[in-house]
Tab-separated table of C-alpha atoms in Angstrom:
chain	number	residue	atom	x	y	z
A	1	UNK	CA	-5.842	-65.850	105.847
A	2	UNK	CA	-5.864	-62.563	108.055
A	3	UNK	CA	-2.902	-61.412	105.064
A	4	UNK	CA	-4.631	-61.994	101.915
A	5	UNK	CA	-8.474	-60.761	103.507
A	6	UNK	CA	-6.741	-58.109	104.469
A	7	UNK	CA	-4.503	-57.393	101.538
A	8	UNK	CA	-8.586	-57.656	99.389
A	9	UNK	CA	-10.083	-55.508	101.273
A	10	UNK	CA	-7.840	-52.667	99.901
A	11	UNK	CA	-8.731	-52.984	96.213
A	12	UNK	CA	-11.605	-51.088	94.365
A	13	UNK	CA	-14.731	-53.471	94.386
A	14	UNK	CA	-14.963	-53.620	90.664
A	15	UNK	CA	-12.047	-55.069	90.345
A	16	UNK	CA	-12.985	-57.413	93.403
A	17	UNK	CA	-16.446	-57.911	91.774
A	18	UNK	CA	-14.359	-58.951	87.947
A	19	UNK	CA	-12.687	-61.451	89.808
A	20	UNK	CA	-15.683	-62.810	91.436
A	21	UNK	CA	-17.086	-63.754	88.761
A	22	UNK	CA	-13.999	-65.494	87.728
A	23	UNK	CA	-13.798	-67.726	90.564
A	24	UNK	CA	-18.017	-68.358	90.390
A	25	UNK	CA	-18.150	-69.972	86.485
A	26	UNK	CA	-14.421	-71.759	88.018
A	27	UNK	CA	-16.504	-73.520	91.107
A	28	UNK	CA	-19.687	-74.229	88.590
A	29	UNK	CA	-17.537	-75.675	85.991
A	30	UNK	CA	-15.171	-77.367	88.876
A	31	UNK	CA	-17.954	-79.235	90.185
A	32	UNK	CA	-20.500	-81.959	89.081
A	33	UNK	CA	-23.032	-81.559	92.815
A	34	UNK	CA	-22.615	-77.804	92.886
A	35	UNK	CA	-23.848	-77.717	88.531
A	36	UNK	CA	-26.297	-80.378	89.139
A	37	UNK	CA	-28.551	-78.422	92.596
A	38	UNK	CA	-28.022	-75.482	91.291
A	39	UNK	CA	-29.757	-75.791	88.044
A	40	UNK	CA	-32.554	-78.301	89.712
A	41	UNK	CA	-33.673	-75.103	92.046
A	42	UNK	CA	-33.412	-72.947	88.747
A	43	UNK	CA	-36.140	-75.809	87.043
A	44	UNK	CA	-38.011	-76.432	90.295
A	45	UNK	CA	-38.424	-72.146	90.329
A	46	UNK	CA	-40.140	-72.262	86.476
A	47	UNK	CA	-37.546	-70.407	85.226
A	48	UNK	CA	-35.768	-69.853	81.766
A	49	UNK	CA	-32.073	-70.691	82.871
A	50	UNK	CA	-31.615	-68.122	80.444
A	51	UNK	CA	-32.573	-65.558	83.448
A	52	UNK	CA	-30.959	-67.782	85.975
A	53	UNK	CA	-26.878	-68.184	84.416
A	54	UNK	CA	-25.906	-64.772	85.711
A	55	UNK	CA	-26.261	-65.659	89.466
A	56	UNK	CA	-23.490	-68.321	88.907
A	57	UNK	CA	-20.871	-65.177	87.907
A	58	UNK	CA	-23.018	-62.925	90.725
A	59	UNK	CA	-22.391	-66.217	93.287
A	60	UNK	CA	-18.282	-64.795	92.993
A	61	UNK	CA	-19.383	-61.560	93.351
A	62	UNK	CA	-20.753	-61.606	96.436
A	63	UNK	CA	-18.027	-63.910	98.025
A	64	UNK	CA	-15.328	-61.868	96.827
A	65	UNK	CA	-17.353	-58.063	98.007
A	66	UNK	CA	-17.132	-59.815	101.735
A	67	UNK	CA	-14.149	-58.246	102.383
A	68	UNK	CA	-14.726	-54.951	101.428
A	69	UNK	CA	-17.302	-54.949	103.207
A	70	UNK	CA	-16.366	-56.605	106.873
A	71	UNK	CA	-13.568	-54.577	106.436
A	72	UNK	CA	-14.315	-51.238	105.778
A	73	UNK	CA	-13.878	-48.583	108.436
A	74	UNK	CA	-16.819	-48.110	109.818
A	75	UNK	CA	-15.635	-44.164	109.364
A	76	UNK	CA	-16.216	-44.427	105.838
A	77	UNK	CA	-19.794	-43.789	105.054
A	78	UNK	CA	-20.849	-46.354	101.509
A	79	UNK	CA	-21.542	-43.050	99.830
A	80	UNK	CA	-22.396	-42.874	95.946
A	81	UNK	CA	-21.409	-46.864	96.006
A	82	UNK	CA	-25.077	-46.663	97.791
A	83	UNK	CA	-28.532	-45.855	96.394
A	84	UNK	CA	-32.609	-46.040	98.180
A	85	UNK	CA	-35.557	-47.878	96.356
A	86	UNK	CA	-38.652	-47.315	99.195
A	87	UNK	CA	-36.581	-45.574	101.943
A	88	UNK	CA	-40.074	-44.332	103.406
A	89	UNK	CA	-41.285	-47.091	104.386
A	90	UNK	CA	-38.529	-47.905	106.648
A	91	UNK	CA	-39.158	-44.165	108.264
A	92	UNK	CA	-42.825	-44.704	108.361
A	93	UNK	CA	-42.178	-47.756	110.534
A	94	UNK	CA	-39.895	-46.395	112.573
A	95	UNK	CA	-42.415	-43.739	113.091
A	96	UNK	CA	-44.761	-46.225	114.520
A	97	UNK	CA	-42.693	-47.395	116.990
A	98	UNK	CA	-43.868	-50.592	117.044
A	99	UNK	CA	-40.224	-52.278	116.257
A	100	UNK	CA	-38.872	-53.655	112.228
A	101	UNK	CA	-37.718	-56.721	111.227
A	102	UNK	CA	-36.193	-57.370	107.781
A	103	UNK	CA	-36.264	-59.819	105.681
A	104	UNK	CA	-34.497	-60.373	103.342
A	105	UNK	CA	-33.452	-64.212	100.971
A	106	UNK	CA	-29.780	-64.804	100.004
A	107	UNK	CA	-30.291	-62.576	96.918
A	108	UNK	CA	-27.825	-59.716	95.857
A	109	UNK	CA	-25.951	-58.392	97.876
A	110	UNK	CA	-27.077	-59.362	101.558
A	111	UNK	CA	-24.758	-57.473	103.272
A	112	UNK	CA	-24.634	-54.391	102.299
A	113	UNK	CA	-28.645	-54.133	103.527
A	114	UNK	CA	-27.669	-54.056	107.208
A	115	UNK	CA	-24.572	-51.728	106.544
A	116	UNK	CA	-26.921	-49.646	104.687
A	117	UNK	CA	-29.900	-49.166	107.118
A	118	UNK	CA	-27.035	-48.324	110.605
A	119	UNK	CA	-25.272	-45.701	107.751
A	120	UNK	CA	-28.643	-44.045	108.125
A	121	UNK	CA	-30.727	-44.763	110.865
A	122	UNK	CA	-28.672	-46.676	113.585
A	123	UNK	CA	-27.722	-43.207	115.308
A	124	UNK	CA	-30.477	-40.772	114.775
A	125	UNK	CA	-33.434	-43.662	116.035
A	126	UNK	CA	-32.962	-46.857	116.308
A	127	UNK	CA	-29.596	-49.606	115.905
A	128	UNK	CA	-30.220	-53.007	113.726
A	129	UNK	CA	-29.808	-56.320	115.490
A	130	UNK	CA	-28.898	-59.329	113.007
A	131	UNK	CA	-29.387	-63.423	113.144
A	132	UNK	CA	-25.069	-64.243	112.784
A	133	UNK	CA	-23.966	-68.225	112.474
A	134	UNK	CA	-20.658	-67.529	114.762
A	135	UNK	CA	-17.602	-68.624	112.204
A	136	UNK	CA	-15.719	-72.060	112.749
A	137	UNK	CA	-12.267	-70.543	112.501
A	138	UNK	CA	-11.169	-68.130	115.012
A	139	UNK	CA	-9.335	-65.810	111.698
A	140	UNK	CA	-12.812	-65.233	111.034
A	141	UNK	CA	-14.415	-64.773	113.904
A	142	UNK	CA	-12.526	-62.071	114.882
A	143	UNK	CA	-12.725	-60.424	111.331
A	144	UNK	CA	-16.875	-61.192	111.008
A	145	UNK	CA	-17.042	-59.763	114.429
A	146	UNK	CA	-15.150	-56.681	113.977
A	147	UNK	CA	-17.336	-55.797	111.064
A	148	UNK	CA	-20.880	-57.155	112.000
A	149	UNK	CA	-20.198	-55.246	115.533
A	150	UNK	CA	-20.032	-51.851	112.740
A	151	UNK	CA	-21.874	-48.855	115.322
A	152	UNK	CA	-25.481	-49.273	114.830
A	153	UNK	CA	-25.514	-52.987	113.441
A	154	UNK	CA	-25.720	-55.710	117.571
A	155	UNK	CA	-25.558	-59.058	116.880
A	156	UNK	CA	-27.778	-61.691	118.293
A	157	UNK	CA	-26.104	-65.341	118.056
A	158	UNK	CA	-28.655	-68.248	116.260
A	159	UNK	CA	-29.584	-69.523	120.252
A	160	UNK	CA	-32.277	-69.315	122.521
A	161	UNK	CA	-30.291	-66.141	124.143
A	162	UNK	CA	-29.868	-64.521	120.623
A	163	UNK	CA	-33.687	-64.558	120.012
A	164	UNK	CA	-34.315	-63.543	123.656
A	165	UNK	CA	-32.278	-60.115	122.553
A	166	UNK	CA	-34.084	-59.671	118.978
A	167	UNK	CA	-37.544	-60.153	121.410
A	168	UNK	CA	-36.072	-57.133	123.471
A	169	UNK	CA	-34.430	-55.008	120.684
A	170	UNK	CA	-38.084	-55.108	119.085
A	171	UNK	CA	-40.330	-54.879	121.840
A	172	UNK	CA	-37.550	-51.476	122.145
A	173	UNK	CA	-38.203	-50.025	118.882
A	174	UNK	CA	-36.095	-51.065	117.563
A	175	UNK	CA	-35.256	-53.020	114.261
A	176	UNK	CA	-33.000	-56.261	113.261
A	177	UNK	CA	-32.518	-58.998	110.164
A	178	UNK	CA	-33.086	-62.523	109.264
A	179	UNK	CA	-32.633	-64.528	106.253
A	180	UNK	CA	-35.712	-66.735	106.823
A	181	UNK	CA	-34.351	-68.723	103.684
A	182	UNK	CA	-32.123	-70.243	105.379
A	183	UNK	CA	-32.845	-73.507	106.464
A	184	UNK	CA	-33.232	-73.499	110.724
A	185	UNK	CA	-31.991	-76.548	112.625
A	186	UNK	CA	-33.957	-79.531	113.504
A	187	UNK	CA	-36.972	-78.708	115.523
A	188	UNK	CA	-37.143	-74.799	114.353
A	189	UNK	CA	-39.036	-75.008	111.373
A	190	UNK	CA	-41.603	-76.724	109.715
A	191	UNK	CA	-42.220	-77.808	106.470
A	192	UNK	CA	-43.593	-75.569	103.751
A	193	UNK	CA	-43.593	-75.267	99.772
A	194	UNK	CA	-40.875	-72.825	97.994
A	195	UNK	CA	-41.484	-72.126	94.785
A	196	UNK	CA	-43.803	-75.696	94.947
A	197	UNK	CA	-41.567	-77.941	97.061
A	198	UNK	CA	-41.243	-78.789	100.670
A	199	UNK	CA	-38.827	-76.755	101.982
A	200	UNK	CA	-37.520	-76.997	106.137
A	201	UNK	CA	-38.141	-72.748	106.517
A	202	UNK	CA	-37.457	-71.428	109.665
A	203	UNK	CA	-40.899	-70.633	112.289
A	204	UNK	CA	-39.012	-67.499	113.933
A	205	UNK	CA	-39.656	-64.615	112.255
A	206	UNK	CA	-43.216	-65.582	111.749
A	207	UNK	CA	-42.844	-66.117	116.175
A	208	UNK	CA	-40.914	-63.256	116.293
A	209	UNK	CA	-43.440	-60.707	114.407
A	210	UNK	CA	-46.377	-62.374	115.874
A	211	UNK	CA	-45.359	-61.868	119.704
A	212	UNK	CA	-44.219	-58.623	118.801
A	213	UNK	CA	-46.590	-56.761	117.013
A	214	UNK	CA	-43.727	-55.143	114.219
A	215	UNK	CA	-43.737	-54.482	111.066
A	216	UNK	CA	-42.239	-56.517	108.999
A	217	UNK	CA	-40.307	-55.430	105.611
A	218	UNK	CA	-38.985	-56.474	102.807
A	219	UNK	CA	-34.700	-55.668	101.806
A	220	UNK	CA	-32.392	-56.576	99.404
A	221	UNK	CA	-29.495	-55.728	98.214
A	222	UNK	CA	-29.329	-55.055	93.947
A	223	UNK	CA	-25.251	-55.543	93.421
A	224	UNK	CA	-24.874	-53.123	90.188
A	225	UNK	CA	-22.689	-53.782	87.356
A	226	UNK	CA	-18.954	-53.141	86.916
A	227	UNK	CA	-17.876	-52.375	90.737
A	228	UNK	CA	-19.958	-49.019	91.168
A	229	UNK	CA	-22.030	-50.261	94.478
A	230	UNK	CA	-26.036	-51.143	95.017
A	231	UNK	CA	-29.115	-50.296	95.348
A	232	UNK	CA	-30.866	-50.936	98.545
A	233	UNK	CA	-34.981	-51.999	98.071
A	234	UNK	CA	-37.087	-52.041	100.324
A	235	UNK	CA	-40.627	-53.026	99.840
A	236	UNK	CA	-43.957	-53.410	101.733
A	237	UNK	CA	-44.353	-57.450	103.292
A	238	UNK	CA	-47.820	-59.283	103.838
A	239	UNK	CA	-49.399	-58.855	107.453
A	240	UNK	CA	-48.451	-61.608	109.690
A	241	UNK	CA	-52.099	-62.220	112.034
A	242	UNK	CA	-50.924	-63.259	114.785
A	243	UNK	CA	-53.371	-66.372	115.389
A	244	UNK	CA	-52.097	-68.072	112.116
A	245	UNK	CA	-50.720	-70.897	112.214
A	246	UNK	CA	-46.455	-71.509	111.912
A	247	UNK	CA	-47.269	-73.808	108.505
A	248	UNK	CA	-49.388	-71.082	107.229
A	249	UNK	CA	-47.109	-68.088	108.282
A	250	UNK	CA	-43.367	-69.924	106.847
A	251	UNK	CA	-45.924	-70.661	103.239
A	252	UNK	CA	-46.299	-66.863	103.365
A	253	UNK	CA	-42.697	-65.566	104.110
A	254	UNK	CA	-41.586	-68.405	101.793
A	255	UNK	CA	-44.120	-66.230	99.100
A	256	UNK	CA	-42.259	-63.229	99.630
A	257	UNK	CA	-39.081	-64.731	98.992
A	258	UNK	CA	-40.280	-66.307	95.745
A	259	UNK	CA	-42.199	-62.734	94.376
A	260	UNK	CA	-38.442	-61.179	96.148
A	261	UNK	CA	-36.325	-63.678	93.911
A	262	UNK	CA	-38.520	-63.189	90.627
A	263	UNK	CA	-37.393	-59.780	90.990
A	264	UNK	CA	-33.645	-60.535	89.791
A	265	UNK	CA	-33.677	-63.952	88.952
A	266	UNK	CA	-29.473	-63.878	88.018
A	267	UNK	CA	-28.356	-62.617	91.524
A	268	UNK	CA	-29.785	-65.134	94.252
A	269	UNK	CA	-28.069	-68.024	95.185
A	270	UNK	CA	-29.295	-70.519	93.090
A	271	UNK	CA	-26.258	-72.929	93.915
A	272	UNK	CA	-27.755	-72.794	98.050
A	273	UNK	CA	-28.827	-76.184	99.610
A	274	UNK	CA	-32.534	-74.706	100.230
A	275	UNK	CA	-34.317	-78.285	100.256
A	276	UNK	CA	-31.787	-80.532	102.430
A	277	UNK	CA	-32.820	-82.193	105.452
A	278	UNK	CA	-31.525	-80.487	108.585
A	279	UNK	CA	-29.269	-82.511	110.554
A	280	UNK	CA	-30.449	-85.064	112.779
A	281	UNK	CA	-33.782	-84.876	110.649
A	282	UNK	CA	-35.496	-88.032	109.387
A	283	UNK	CA	-34.833	-87.831	105.505
A	284	UNK	CA	-38.515	-89.281	105.674
A	285	UNK	CA	-40.531	-86.629	107.034
A	286	UNK	CA	-40.941	-84.418	104.325
A	287	UNK	CA	-43.494	-84.429	103.112
A	288	UNK	CA	-43.680	-85.521	99.063
A	289	UNK	CA	-44.468	-82.641	97.169
A	290	UNK	CA	-47.210	-84.510	95.129
A	291	UNK	CA	-49.277	-84.434	98.477
A	292	UNK	CA	-48.383	-81.028	99.472
A	293	UNK	CA	-49.691	-79.849	96.090
A	294	UNK	CA	-53.205	-81.988	96.630
A	295	UNK	CA	-53.170	-80.890	99.951
């Protein structure tokens, strides 16, 4: 498997994206449960099918581009494969020296964001620490460790030690990256609306902001057609008051994620099981959608 991964990493990005698009549709056609979840999530978001159906191919492209992204030599810059929009927001945040929290949903190529940041900022200003969960397969763990251990990119495990590592990074004026629409383990989240339906939402992002006074920004990597590369978009994030309750803070971040997704619904990972119950949680613990809306 590792040999195949290495072989694919040498393919042109355009070819990988073409292969991925076909694979994305094949998976969609072959899996009734995936189709049902995909369509249900689009319906919950209140979006027309035409706006979101492109995400089927994009999900395949996301998988197919991983060898190219993870095994690209650190010495080889992204060059003309990378464009920035809103980069001045990062420059302004780093100049304040209060630490920077970059938040992105499962939108576009979220893997490119840390690499792009490290290439542009880490050597001169501040490295970035990204939260990760170790892969189960040994060979894949090695690939992930090599990829995310690039110069200027540090990794923090999804554990108490990892949280402490991120707090230290922020207090040193550095940056961290999080995917706040990822379902956290039981006990590490709260129920908050996501496109109007209660979703178990991590509290970590808000806690880090509230405890350190770091600057929040929104970021996502737009995947360009025909393997032309990526555009990394940086947007303002809502302020996070230190005294905001956990449920309200999670709702605020979910609203920001929704706004980003609506910018490019054809690149969101609609097949992600966002509304699942974390392991060990009583399925009756989720508030009813109707009662949530009435509250």
